[in-house]
Amino acid sequence: MANDQFDADVIVIGAGPGGYVAAIRAAQLGAKVTVVEKEYLGGTCLNWGCIPSKAMIASVERLQDIKHADAMGVSISGEVTMDFDKMMARKDKIVQTQRGGVGYLFKKNKITHVEGFAKFIDAHTLEVSKDGNSQTLRAKNFILAMGSSVIYLKIPGLEGGREDGVWTSDDAVTAPFVPKRMLILGGGAVGVEFSYVFSGLGSEVTLVEMQDRVIPMFDADLGVELGKQLSKVGVKVKAGAGLEKCEKVAGGWKCTVKTGDKVEEIEVDVVLLGVGRKANVDGMGLEEIGVKLHRRGVEITGDHFQTHVPNIYAIGDVHGAIQLAHVASYEGIIAAHNIVEGKAEVADYKAVPNCVYTVPEVAGVGLTEAKAREKGYDVKVGKAGFRSNGKAMANGHQDGVVKVIIDAKYGELLGLHMIGSHVTDMIHEGVVALNLEATLDSLLGSIHAHPTMAEVVLEAYEDAHGMAIHKA
């Protein structure tokens, strides 16, 4: 335990989903814990990322449901519109409530919260500065959980910040207005989610993605389908395209977009840069005390999260492996056990779910079809759509498909991929199955309740088996 020489057993730097979870687990294990956070509890995910963006998506989805409620037999008189200020106020309240919840958990677990920017003096000592004042803190061990922040891509001619109509995702979740015209650069999770939000709010959205489809990190079939769905709601999806340059014009930007051999100029009010993040390591004195850095952040010596300074660990975006909030939490728990209990547990990334919260949602876990074939597997693929599913018809959300990847030799599930309503909640069937090395035979024997959207997963298993019941 901490003694006169140390203020804490563990100091966690950063209170995002990796840091605050690591801090609580270390405290639960009996350690005296301090958390240093330079801004808000909850980090990027809670304050500028996962939570506020999902609140915005939920409001837009509700608006769209109401606009099309006549199909469900609901008659609405008068114009249906969005009160943008009220929508954003609701988003802010959710963030503040969640932030307060983290603070409550710190008090419950007797964790000391120190506000300020942390800089290492030596391997056991920090200087924490805020508003011109500083204090020194000493600890036996540290967990680096500073996360990452957005970066501005260098596009020729594109200069300025929020006030000039050059936005990042941070600006989008705190947007003061709905632009009439937007160009969103990057078709990953950030790009497609904000394309859905601002298109639903009335913006003319052009989405530019360098790869041949949106969400290129997912199975190809999902990216193709999401591109179609975004186009249906008015997003102009330009895949295999690049933003060549921008020119400032009255009221906004003239953007030159090249798609193959085709070059076009698009005038917009706002350019949203939806790609690029960097680890928050600047100015912390890490290299001076022996912590090694690489291009993506802090270098760790293995999946137990130790850096080259043995009493300093790094988790989440700060070491740049998998930049997902739930991965940071998972790593934080492992790091806490390794520090407090002297273990050498390592992370297992076989079954990391990846989710996108557009409408329809996208979720995947395990190997994509392309990756499985690249690794040399002889694969069987099963597919089933939501179109004829009873629950999907009742809910009015019939778009989407489930795809399973099976190892033909041993029957083991290799991947589960889906696009449709509520699939981000359904994906965890695949997470558990992958962790348990489940086979197609065992999955076929797993009863799925009727009527549910999850029945489509079972139907995909049956299709891989060659005996789908409802396949036309």
Tab-separated table of C-alpha atoms in Angstrom:
chain	number	residue	atom	x	y	z
A	1	MET	CA	0.000	0.000	0.000
A	2	ALA	CA	0.960	3.657	-0.364
A	3	ASN	CA	3.245	4.987	2.334
A	4	ASP	CA	4.965	8.234	3.259
A	5	GLN	CA	7.113	7.959	0.140
A	6	PHE	CA	4.143	7.646	-2.236
A	7	ASP	CA	0.809	9.431	-2.492
A	8	ALA	CA	-0.813	6.458	-4.232
A	9	ASP	CA	-0.252	2.874	-5.257
A	10	VAL	CA	-1.536	3.691	-8.711
A	11	ILE	CA	-1.972	6.991	-10.518
A	12	VAL	CA	-4.084	6.791	-13.638
A	13	ILE	CA	-3.593	9.613	-16.123
A	14	GLY	CA	-6.804	10.142	-18.049
A	15	ALA	CA	-10.399	9.482	-17.009
A	16	GLY	CA	-11.834	8.115	-20.245
A	17	PRO	CA	-13.376	4.645	-20.619
A	18	GLY	CA	-9.961	3.073	-20.192
A	19	GLY	CA	-8.700	5.209	-17.335
A	20	TYR	CA	-11.728	5.431	-15.099
A	21	VAL	CA	-12.444	1.700	-15.423
A	22	ALA	CA	-8.820	0.848	-14.630
A	23	ALA	CA	-8.925	3.159	-11.615
A	24	ILE	CA	-12.087	1.602	-10.211
A	25	ARG	CA	-10.822	-1.945	-10.683
A	26	ALA	CA	-7.490	-1.111	-9.018
A	27	ALA	CA	-9.391	0.397	-6.089
A	28	GLN	CA	-11.647	-2.672	-5.876
A	29	LEU	CA	-8.493	-4.780	-5.602
A	30	GLY	CA	-7.355	-2.745	-2.593
A	31	ALA	CA	-5.025	-0.162	-4.114
A	32	LYS	CA	-4.947	3.495	-3.169
A	33	VAL	CA	-5.747	5.230	-6.461
A	34	THR	CA	-5.501	8.759	-7.837
A	35	VAL	CA	-6.801	9.832	-11.232
A	36	VAL	CA	-5.350	12.879	-12.995
A	37	GLU	CA	-7.563	14.315	-15.733
A	38	LYS	CA	-6.831	17.553	-17.561
A	39	GLU	CA	-10.415	18.211	-18.604
A	40	TYR	CA	-13.648	16.244	-18.107
A	41	LEU	CA	-14.348	12.888	-16.481
A	42	GLY	CA	-15.330	10.374	-19.138
A	43	GLY	CA	-12.757	11.453	-21.703
A	44	THR	CA	-13.388	11.751	-25.423
A	45	CYS	CA	-15.924	8.924	-25.610
A	46	LEU	CA	-18.316	10.426	-23.093
A	47	ASN	CA	-17.823	14.114	-23.828
A	48	TRP	CA	-17.147	14.383	-27.597
A	49	GLY	CA	-17.534	10.915	-29.065
A	50	CYS	CA	-19.596	7.813	-28.386
A	51	ILE	CA	-22.291	9.216	-26.115
A	52	PRO	CA	-23.114	12.651	-27.580
A	53	SER	CA	-23.072	11.343	-31.146
A	54	LYS	CA	-25.439	8.508	-30.212
A	55	ALA	CA	-27.790	10.988	-28.562
A	56	MET	CA	-27.842	12.986	-31.804
A	57	ILE	CA	-28.411	9.850	-33.869
A	58	ALA	CA	-31.307	8.820	-31.629
A	59	SER	CA	-33.019	12.182	-32.098
A	60	VAL	CA	-32.656	12.021	-35.874
A	61	GLU	CA	-33.901	8.426	-35.958
A	62	ARG	CA	-36.963	9.424	-33.944
A	63	LEU	CA	-37.624	12.308	-36.336
A	64	GLN	CA	-37.407	9.984	-39.320
A	65	ASP	CA	-39.691	7.428	-37.663
A	66	ILE	CA	-42.299	10.106	-37.057
A	67	LYS	CA	-42.052	11.415	-40.599
A	68	HIS	CA	-42.840	7.924	-41.863
A	69	ALA	CA	-45.300	6.993	-39.124
A	70	ASP	CA	-48.239	6.920	-41.548
A	71	ALA	CA	-46.966	3.538	-42.745
A	72	MET	CA	-47.580	2.242	-39.200
A	73	GLY	CA	-51.102	3.631	-39.107
A	74	VAL	CA	-50.173	6.722	-37.096
A	75	SER	CA	-51.711	9.948	-38.387
A	76	ILE	CA	-49.907	13.165	-37.534
A	77	SER	CA	-51.280	16.564	-38.461
A	78	GLY	CA	-49.078	19.583	-39.009
A	79	GLU	CA	-45.408	19.858	-39.897
A	80	VAL	CA	-42.903	17.625	-38.130
A	81	THR	CA	-39.621	19.413	-37.489
A	82	MET	CA	-36.569	19.206	-35.254
A	83	ASP	CA	-35.935	21.734	-32.498
A	84	PHE	CA	-32.165	21.704	-32.933
A	85	ASP	CA	-31.403	23.638	-29.755
A	86	LYS	CA	-33.575	21.307	-27.693
A	87	MET	CA	-31.969	18.286	-29.312
A	88	MET	CA	-28.508	19.549	-28.412
A	89	ALA	CA	-29.598	20.447	-24.876
A	90	ARG	CA	-30.813	16.878	-24.406
A	91	LYS	CA	-27.460	15.617	-25.658
A	92	ASP	CA	-25.632	17.872	-23.191
A	93	LYS	CA	-27.789	16.671	-20.286
A	94	ILE	CA	-27.009	13.041	-21.082
A	95	VAL	CA	-23.287	13.812	-21.156
A	96	GLN	CA	-23.419	15.729	-17.876
A	97	THR	CA	-25.404	12.974	-16.170
A	98	GLN	CA	-22.934	10.310	-17.280
A	99	ARG	CA	-20.005	12.511	-16.264
A	100	GLY	CA	-21.507	12.929	-12.823
A	101	GLY	CA	-21.912	9.170	-12.623
A	102	VAL	CA	-18.169	8.677	-13.062
A	103	GLY	CA	-17.530	11.191	-10.284
A	104	TYR	CA	-19.932	9.325	-8.009
A	105	LEU	CA	-18.149	6.022	-8.677
A	106	PHE	CA	-14.817	7.666	-7.812
A	107	LYS	CA	-16.188	8.765	-4.443
A	108	LYS	CA	-17.749	5.377	-3.796
A	109	ASN	CA	-14.420	3.659	-4.445
A	110	LYS	CA	-12.388	6.277	-2.533
A	111	ILE	CA	-10.488	7.385	-5.625
A	112	THR	CA	-8.811	10.798	-5.499
A	113	HIS	CA	-9.545	12.981	-8.520
A	114	VAL	CA	-6.961	15.628	-9.411
A	115	GLU	CA	-7.604	18.103	-12.225
A	116	GLY	CA	-4.703	19.251	-14.370
A	117	PHE	CA	-2.101	18.346	-16.975
A	118	ALA	CA	0.398	15.680	-15.925
A	119	LYS	CA	4.108	15.771	-16.726
A	120	PHE	CA	6.624	13.208	-15.520
A	121	ILE	CA	9.575	14.384	-13.468
A	122	ASP	CA	10.883	10.836	-13.009
A	123	ALA	CA	9.441	7.332	-13.153
A	124	HIS	CA	7.592	7.803	-9.867
A	125	THR	CA	6.839	11.536	-9.855
A	126	LEU	CA	4.358	13.778	-11.650
A	127	GLU	CA	3.956	17.509	-11.796
A	128	VAL	CA	0.286	18.352	-12.278
A	129	SER	CA	-0.491	21.857	-13.519
A	130	LYS	CA	-3.758	23.764	-13.784
A	131	ASP	CA	-4.459	27.488	-14.159
A	132	GLY	CA	-0.882	28.452	-13.322
A	133	ASN	CA	-0.723	26.329	-10.188
A	134	SER	CA	1.105	23.029	-9.823
A	135	GLN	CA	1.497	20.163	-7.384
A	136	THR	CA	3.729	17.109	-7.179
A	137	LEU	CA	2.323	13.575	-6.918
A	138	ARG	CA	4.265	10.363	-6.392
A	139	ALA	CA	3.111	6.810	-7.034
A	140	LYS	CA	4.484	3.285	-7.212
A	141	ASN	CA	2.791	2.651	-10.539
A	142	PHE	CA	1.123	4.574	-13.337
A	143	ILE	CA	-1.405	3.784	-16.034
A	144	LEU	CA	-1.254	6.000	-19.105
A	145	ALA	CA	-4.799	6.410	-20.401
A	146	MET	CA	-4.708	9.840	-22.029
A	147	GLY	CA	-6.554	8.678	-25.130
A	148	SER	CA	-6.326	10.398	-28.488
A	149	SER	CA	-7.577	13.548	-30.168
A	150	VAL	CA	-8.614	14.505	-33.666
A	151	ILE	CA	-6.094	15.912	-36.117
A	152	TYR	CA	-6.534	18.247	-39.042
A	153	LEU	CA	-5.659	16.582	-42.330
A	154	LYS	CA	-3.590	18.717	-44.659
A	155	ILE	CA	-5.819	19.398	-47.638
A	156	PRO	CA	-4.399	21.967	-50.095
A	157	GLY	CA	-6.181	25.278	-49.607
A	158	LEU	CA	-8.200	24.136	-46.590
A	159	GLU	CA	-7.248	26.308	-43.637
A	160	GLY	CA	-8.877	27.498	-40.466
A	161	GLY	CA	-11.049	25.990	-37.798
A	162	ARG	CA	-14.635	25.798	-36.682
A	163	GLU	CA	-15.350	29.481	-37.287
A	164	ASP	CA	-14.120	29.070	-40.879
A	165	GLY	CA	-16.346	26.093	-41.605
A	166	VAL	CA	-13.657	23.448	-41.071
A	167	TRP	CA	-15.030	20.983	-38.536
A	168	THR	CA	-13.801	17.879	-36.772
A	169	SER	CA	-15.975	15.352	-34.963
A	170	ASP	CA	-15.526	17.442	-31.798
A	171	ASP	CA	-17.114	20.388	-33.589
A	172	ALA	CA	-19.891	18.242	-35.020
A	173	VAL	CA	-21.140	17.098	-31.601
A	174	THR	CA	-21.162	20.710	-30.402
A	175	ALA	CA	-22.449	22.168	-33.672
A	176	PRO	CA	-24.067	25.605	-33.259
A	177	PHE	CA	-26.252	25.130	-36.355
A	178	VAL	CA	-27.163	22.718	-39.135
A	179	PRO	CA	-25.166	23.597	-42.265
A	180	LYS	CA	-27.127	23.765	-45.487
A	181	ARG	CA	-24.348	21.936	-47.370
A	182	MET	CA	-21.608	19.694	-45.973
A	183	LEU	CA	-18.738	17.665	-47.325
A	184	ILE	CA	-17.640	14.908	-44.954
A	185	LEU	CA	-14.207	13.442	-45.573
A	186	GLY	CA	-13.837	9.834	-44.479
A	187	GLY	CA	-16.305	6.977	-44.683
A	188	GLY	CA	-15.365	5.276	-41.426
A	189	ALA	CA	-17.560	5.241	-38.327
A	190	VAL	CA	-17.284	8.998	-37.743
A	191	GLY	CA	-18.018	9.928	-41.340
A	192	VAL	CA	-21.028	7.685	-41.885
A	193	GLU	CA	-22.602	8.478	-38.520
A	194	PHE	CA	-22.441	12.234	-39.036
A	195	SER	CA	-23.581	11.806	-42.633
A	196	TYR	CA	-26.721	10.156	-41.279
A	197	VAL	CA	-27.229	12.816	-38.592
A	198	PHE	CA	-26.821	15.947	-40.689
A	199	SER	CA	-28.598	14.533	-43.716
A	200	GLY	CA	-31.512	13.684	-41.432
A	201	LEU	CA	-31.465	17.231	-40.092
A	202	GLY	CA	-31.727	18.664	-43.606
A	203	SER	CA	-28.139	19.164	-44.778
A	204	GLU	CA	-27.105	18.329	-48.323
A	205	VAL	CA	-24.332	15.876	-47.443
A	206	THR	CA	-21.547	14.645	-49.702
A	207	LEU	CA	-19.500	11.807	-48.197
A	208	VAL	CA	-16.035	11.243	-49.680
A	209	GLU	CA	-14.232	7.954	-48.975
A	210	MET	CA	-10.879	6.957	-50.471
A	211	GLN	CA	-11.589	3.207	-50.447
A	212	ASP	CA	-14.049	1.556	-52.813
A	213	ARG	CA	-16.787	1.467	-50.165
A	214	VAL	CA	-17.715	3.062	-46.853
A	215	ILE	CA	-16.723	1.417	-43.551
A	216	PRO	CA	-13.830	-0.438	-45.254
A	217	MET	CA	-12.805	-2.007	-41.922
A	218	PHE	CA	-15.960	-4.168	-42.026
A	219	ASP	CA	-16.876	-7.103	-44.231
A	220	ALA	CA	-17.278	-5.868	-47.803
A	221	ASP	CA	-20.961	-6.823	-48.035
A	222	LEU	CA	-21.797	-4.536	-45.103
A	223	GLY	CA	-19.997	-1.564	-46.619
A	224	VAL	CA	-21.800	-1.981	-49.916
A	225	GLU	CA	-25.171	-2.247	-48.191
A	226	LEU	CA	-24.573	0.754	-45.920
A	227	GLY	CA	-23.585	2.836	-48.944
A	228	LYS	CA	-26.937	1.980	-50.519
A	229	GLN	CA	-28.833	2.818	-47.334
A	230	LEU	CA	-27.102	6.183	-46.926
A	231	SER	CA	-27.873	7.011	-50.565
A	232	LYS	CA	-31.540	6.202	-49.938
A	233	VAL	CA	-31.730	8.900	-47.244
A	234	GLY	CA	-30.080	11.502	-49.479
A	235	VAL	CA	-26.359	11.234	-48.725
A	236	LYS	CA	-24.261	11.589	-51.872
A	237	VAL	CA	-21.759	8.786	-51.333
A	238	LYS	CA	-18.554	9.093	-53.347
A	239	ALA	CA	-16.430	5.980	-52.779
A	240	GLY	CA	-13.032	5.526	-54.386
A	241	ALA	CA	-12.704	9.302	-54.270
A	242	GLY	CA	-10.361	11.896	-52.849
A	243	LEU	CA	-10.592	15.511	-51.775
A	244	GLU	CA	-7.905	17.069	-53.966
A	245	LYS	CA	-8.073	20.684	-52.803
A	246	CYS	CA	-10.326	23.374	-51.385
A	247	GLU	CA	-10.793	27.046	-52.122
A	248	LYS	CA	-12.393	29.574	-49.809
A	249	VAL	CA	-15.450	31.197	-51.374
A	250	ALA	CA	-18.239	33.405	-50.085
A	251	GLY	CA	-20.099	31.502	-47.408
A	252	GLY	CA	-17.989	28.371	-47.509
A	253	TRP	CA	-15.677	26.194	-49.556
A	254	LYS	CA	-15.307	25.064	-53.148
A	255	CYS	CA	-14.074	21.476	-52.949
A	256	THR	CA	-12.428	19.604	-55.801
A	257	VAL	CA	-13.283	15.909	-55.590
A	258	LYS	CA	-11.718	13.311	-57.867
A	259	THR	CA	-13.445	9.965	-58.384
A	260	GLY	CA	-11.434	7.816	-60.770
A	261	ASP	CA	-10.903	10.023	-63.828
A	262	LYS	CA	-13.846	12.271	-62.976
A	263	VAL	CA	-13.167	15.633	-61.333
A	264	GLU	CA	-15.974	17.784	-59.953
A	265	GLU	CA	-16.262	20.932	-57.873
A	266	ILE	CA	-18.681	20.934	-54.952
A	267	GLU	CA	-19.538	24.061	-52.963
A	268	VAL	CA	-20.363	23.557	-49.300
A	269	ASP	CA	-20.732	25.594	-46.137
A	270	VAL	CA	-18.785	23.165	-43.936
A	271	VAL	CA	-16.052	20.600	-44.502
A	272	LEU	CA	-16.045	17.957	-41.756
A	273	LEU	CA	-12.772	16.056	-41.384
A	274	GLY	CA	-13.839	12.614	-40.215
A	275	VAL	CA	-10.491	10.812	-40.302
A	276	GLY	CA	-7.292	10.921	-38.289
A	277	ARG	CA	-6.482	10.737	-34.569
A	278	LYS	CA	-3.251	11.053	-32.600
A	279	ALA	CA	-2.268	9.824	-29.159
A	280	ASN	CA	-2.235	12.494	-26.442
A	281	VAL	CA	1.415	12.252	-25.405
A	282	ASP	CA	2.842	15.680	-26.181
A	283	GLY	CA	4.544	17.604	-23.395
A	284	MET	CA	4.370	14.813	-20.794
A	285	GLY	CA	8.107	14.131	-20.565
A	286	LEU	CA	7.612	10.446	-21.377
A	287	GLU	CA	10.698	9.894	-23.500
A	288	GLU	CA	12.852	11.738	-20.972
A	289	ILE	CA	12.092	9.084	-18.335
A	290	GLY	CA	12.546	6.125	-20.708
A	291	VAL	CA	9.029	5.505	-22.038
A	292	LYS	CA	9.466	4.796	-25.745
A	293	LEU	CA	7.133	6.302	-28.326
A	294	HIS	CA	6.277	5.183	-31.837
A	295	ARG	CA	4.312	6.738	-34.679
A	296	ARG	CA	0.935	5.900	-33.114
A	297	GLY	CA	1.769	6.693	-29.484
A	298	VAL	CA	3.299	4.848	-26.541
A	299	GLU	CA	5.218	1.641	-27.182
A	300	ILE	CA	4.271	-1.299	-24.976
A	301	THR	CA	6.381	-4.434	-24.500
A	302	GLY	CA	3.476	-6.895	-24.918
A	303	ASP	CA	-0.237	-7.395	-24.418
A	304	HIS	CA	0.139	-7.072	-20.638
A	305	PHE	CA	0.543	-3.292	-21.305
A	306	GLN	CA	3.863	-2.536	-19.619
A	307	THR	CA	5.977	0.159	-21.241
A	308	HIS	CA	9.763	0.107	-21.266
A	309	VAL	CA	9.578	1.669	-17.807
A	310	PRO	CA	8.304	-1.338	-15.802
A	311	ASN	CA	6.078	0.558	-13.346
A	312	ILE	CA	4.320	2.498	-16.124
A	313	TYR	CA	1.568	0.875	-18.162
A	314	ALA	CA	-0.321	2.160	-21.237
A	315	ILE	CA	-3.851	1.303	-22.373
A	316	GLY	CA	-6.399	2.318	-24.989
A	317	ASP	CA	-5.860	4.816	-27.775
A	318	VAL	CA	-2.612	6.021	-26.234
A	319	HIS	CA	-0.734	2.942	-27.486
A	320	GLY	CA	-2.612	3.011	-30.778
A	321	ALA	CA	-3.556	-0.648	-31.334
A	322	ILE	CA	-7.368	-0.807	-31.447
A	323	GLN	CA	-9.018	2.564	-30.922
A	324	LEU	CA	-12.346	1.525	-29.427
A	325	ALA	CA	-13.749	2.557	-26.051
A	326	HIS	CA	-14.678	-0.965	-24.992
A	327	VAL	CA	-11.179	-2.186	-25.846
A	328	ALA	CA	-9.703	0.528	-23.629
A	329	SER	CA	-11.930	-0.607	-20.735
A	330	TYR	CA	-10.925	-4.233	-21.285
A	331	GLU	CA	-7.240	-3.316	-21.327
A	332	GLY	CA	-7.633	-1.129	-18.252
A	333	ILE	CA	-9.000	-4.032	-16.235
A	334	ILE	CA	-6.116	-6.282	-17.298
A	335	ALA	CA	-3.555	-3.592	-16.446
A	336	ALA	CA	-5.124	-3.046	-13.010
A	337	HIS	CA	-4.902	-6.746	-12.154
A	338	ASN	CA	-1.341	-6.966	-13.429
A	339	ILE	CA	-0.238	-4.024	-11.287
A	340	VAL	CA	-2.115	-4.718	-8.069
A	341	GLU	CA	-1.905	-8.507	-8.078
A	342	GLY	CA	1.490	-8.824	-9.736
A	343	LYS	CA	0.080	-10.832	-12.619
A	344	ALA	CA	1.133	-10.973	-16.261
A	345	GLU	CA	-2.267	-11.357	-17.900
A	346	VAL	CA	-2.393	-10.600	-21.607
A	347	ALA	CA	-5.178	-9.360	-23.838
A	348	ASP	CA	-7.013	-11.583	-26.301
A	349	TYR	CA	-8.341	-9.666	-29.298
A	350	LYS	CA	-9.934	-12.604	-31.100
A	351	ALA	CA	-13.480	-11.432	-30.430
A	352	VAL	CA	-13.553	-7.626	-30.436
A	353	PRO	CA	-16.940	-6.318	-31.612
A	354	ASN	CA	-16.905	-3.282	-33.885
A	355	CYS	CA	-20.074	-1.213	-34.212
A	356	VAL	CA	-21.381	1.698	-36.266
A	357	TYR	CA	-24.558	3.461	-35.149
A	358	THR	CA	-26.074	4.639	-38.384
A	359	VAL	CA	-29.632	3.641	-39.260
A	360	PRO	CA	-29.475	0.795	-40.033
A	361	GLU	CA	-26.728	-0.117	-37.580
A	362	VAL	CA	-23.635	-2.122	-38.488
A	363	ALA	CA	-21.782	-4.633	-36.317
A	364	GLY	CA	-19.093	-7.212	-36.843
A	365	VAL	CA	-16.838	-9.529	-34.853
A	366	GLY	CA	-14.137	-11.964	-35.897
A	367	LEU	CA	-12.758	-12.480	-39.387
A	368	THR	CA	-14.355	-10.992	-42.474
A	369	GLU	CA	-14.814	-13.290	-45.450
A	370	ALA	CA	-11.854	-11.711	-47.229
A	371	LYS	CA	-9.585	-11.961	-44.192
A	372	ALA	CA	-10.564	-15.583	-43.542
A	373	ARG	CA	-9.716	-16.539	-47.130
A	374	GLU	CA	-6.489	-14.549	-46.919
A	375	LYS	CA	-5.516	-16.604	-43.861
A	376	GLY	CA	-6.025	-19.788	-45.852
A	377	TYR	CA	-9.317	-21.010	-44.431
A	378	ASP	CA	-11.707	-23.002	-46.572
A	379	VAL	CA	-14.840	-21.088	-45.638
A	380	LYS	CA	-18.546	-21.607	-45.760
A	381	VAL	CA	-20.662	-18.450	-45.860
A	382	GLY	CA	-24.225	-18.172	-44.654
A	383	LYS	CA	-26.508	-15.171	-45.257
A	384	ALA	CA	-30.013	-14.212	-44.201
A	385	GLY	CA	-31.920	-10.963	-44.592
A	386	PHE	CA	-34.334	-9.128	-42.336
A	387	ARG	CA	-36.829	-8.500	-45.158
A	388	SER	CA	-39.104	-11.449	-44.359
A	389	ASN	CA	-38.509	-11.563	-40.600
A	390	GLY	CA	-41.753	-11.158	-38.634
A	391	LYS	CA	-40.341	-8.861	-35.932
A	392	ALA	CA	-38.614	-6.690	-38.548
A	393	MET	CA	-41.863	-6.368	-40.493
A	394	ALA	CA	-43.781	-5.481	-37.332
A	395	ASN	CA	-41.211	-2.829	-36.396
A	396	GLY	CA	-40.949	-1.433	-39.895
A	397	HIS	CA	-37.178	-1.982	-40.000
A	398	GLN	CA	-36.615	-4.626	-42.679
A	399	ASP	CA	-33.370	-3.416	-44.247
A	400	GLY	CA	-30.188	-5.384	-43.698
A	401	VAL	CA	-28.531	-8.763	-43.670
A	402	VAL	CA	-26.654	-11.161	-41.380
A	403	LYS	CA	-23.549	-12.940	-42.660
A	404	VAL	CA	-21.646	-15.736	-40.932
A	405	ILE	CA	-18.187	-17.063	-41.786
A	406	ILE	CA	-17.559	-20.720	-40.924
A	407	ASP	CA	-14.389	-22.810	-41.136
A	408	ALA	CA	-15.457	-25.613	-43.486
A	409	LYS	CA	-12.904	-28.078	-42.060
A	410	TYR	CA	-13.804	-27.968	-38.369
A	411	GLY	CA	-17.092	-26.070	-38.447
A	412	GLU	CA	-15.823	-23.325	-36.113
A	413	LEU	CA	-17.402	-19.878	-36.306
A	414	LEU	CA	-14.823	-17.423	-37.661
A	415	GLY	CA	-16.888	-14.257	-37.990
A	416	LEU	CA	-20.356	-12.771	-37.603
A	417	HIS	CA	-21.283	-9.610	-39.513
A	418	MET	CA	-24.593	-7.790	-39.703
A	419	ILE	CA	-26.330	-4.634	-40.816
A	420	GLY	CA	-29.832	-3.875	-39.611
A	421	SER	CA	-31.906	-2.519	-36.762
A	422	HIS	CA	-30.426	-3.121	-33.281
A	423	VAL	CA	-27.548	-5.260	-34.567
A	424	THR	CA	-25.112	-3.505	-32.216
A	425	ASP	CA	-27.069	-5.150	-29.399
A	426	MET	CA	-27.226	-8.514	-31.187
A	427	ILE	CA	-23.537	-8.865	-32.043
A	428	HIS	CA	-22.564	-10.225	-28.633
A	429	GLU	CA	-23.927	-13.646	-29.545
A	430	GLY	CA	-20.988	-13.765	-31.923
A	431	VAL	CA	-18.546	-12.475	-29.306
A	432	VAL	CA	-19.450	-15.277	-26.893
A	433	ALA	CA	-19.479	-17.904	-29.651
A	434	LEU	CA	-16.008	-16.900	-30.850
A	435	ASN	CA	-14.616	-16.896	-27.322
A	436	LEU	CA	-16.034	-20.379	-26.754
A	437	GLU	CA	-14.817	-21.602	-30.167
A	438	ALA	CA	-18.370	-22.596	-30.983
A	439	THR	CA	-19.043	-24.789	-34.003
A	440	LEU	CA	-21.819	-24.559	-36.550
A	441	ASP	CA	-23.459	-27.685	-35.099
A	442	SER	CA	-23.699	-26.139	-31.627
A	443	LEU	CA	-24.962	-22.837	-33.021
A	444	LEU	CA	-27.634	-24.575	-35.075
A	445	GLY	CA	-28.860	-26.190	-31.885
A	446	SER	CA	-29.163	-22.885	-30.026
A	447	ILE	CA	-32.842	-21.921	-29.853
A	448	HIS	CA	-33.585	-18.306	-30.823
A	449	ALA	CA	-36.812	-16.796	-29.532
A	450	HIS	CA	-39.662	-15.994	-31.910
A	451	PRO	CA	-40.473	-13.349	-32.950
A	452	THR	CA	-37.117	-11.577	-32.679
A	453	MET	CA	-34.628	-9.938	-34.989
A	454	ALA	CA	-32.079	-12.458	-33.690
A	455	GLU	CA	-33.835	-15.262	-35.549
A	456	VAL	CA	-32.075	-13.989	-38.651
A	457	VAL	CA	-28.735	-14.966	-37.085
A	458	LEU	CA	-29.977	-18.540	-36.718
A	459	GLU	CA	-31.216	-18.423	-40.299
A	460	ALA	CA	-27.710	-17.405	-41.427
A	461	TYR	CA	-26.244	-20.372	-39.546
A	462	GLU	CA	-28.764	-22.630	-41.285
A	463	ASP	CA	-27.836	-21.131	-44.647
A	464	ALA	CA	-24.159	-21.908	-44.007
A	465	HIS	CA	-25.287	-25.466	-43.232
A	466	GLY	CA	-27.133	-25.561	-46.555
A	467	MET	CA	-30.560	-26.014	-45.009
A	468	ALA	CA	-32.057	-22.534	-44.459
A	469	ILE	CA	-35.788	-22.745	-43.676
A	470	HIS	CA	-36.956	-19.395	-45.009
A	471	LYS	CA	-34.586	-18.888	-47.919
A	472	ALA	CA	-36.453	-18.089	-51.113
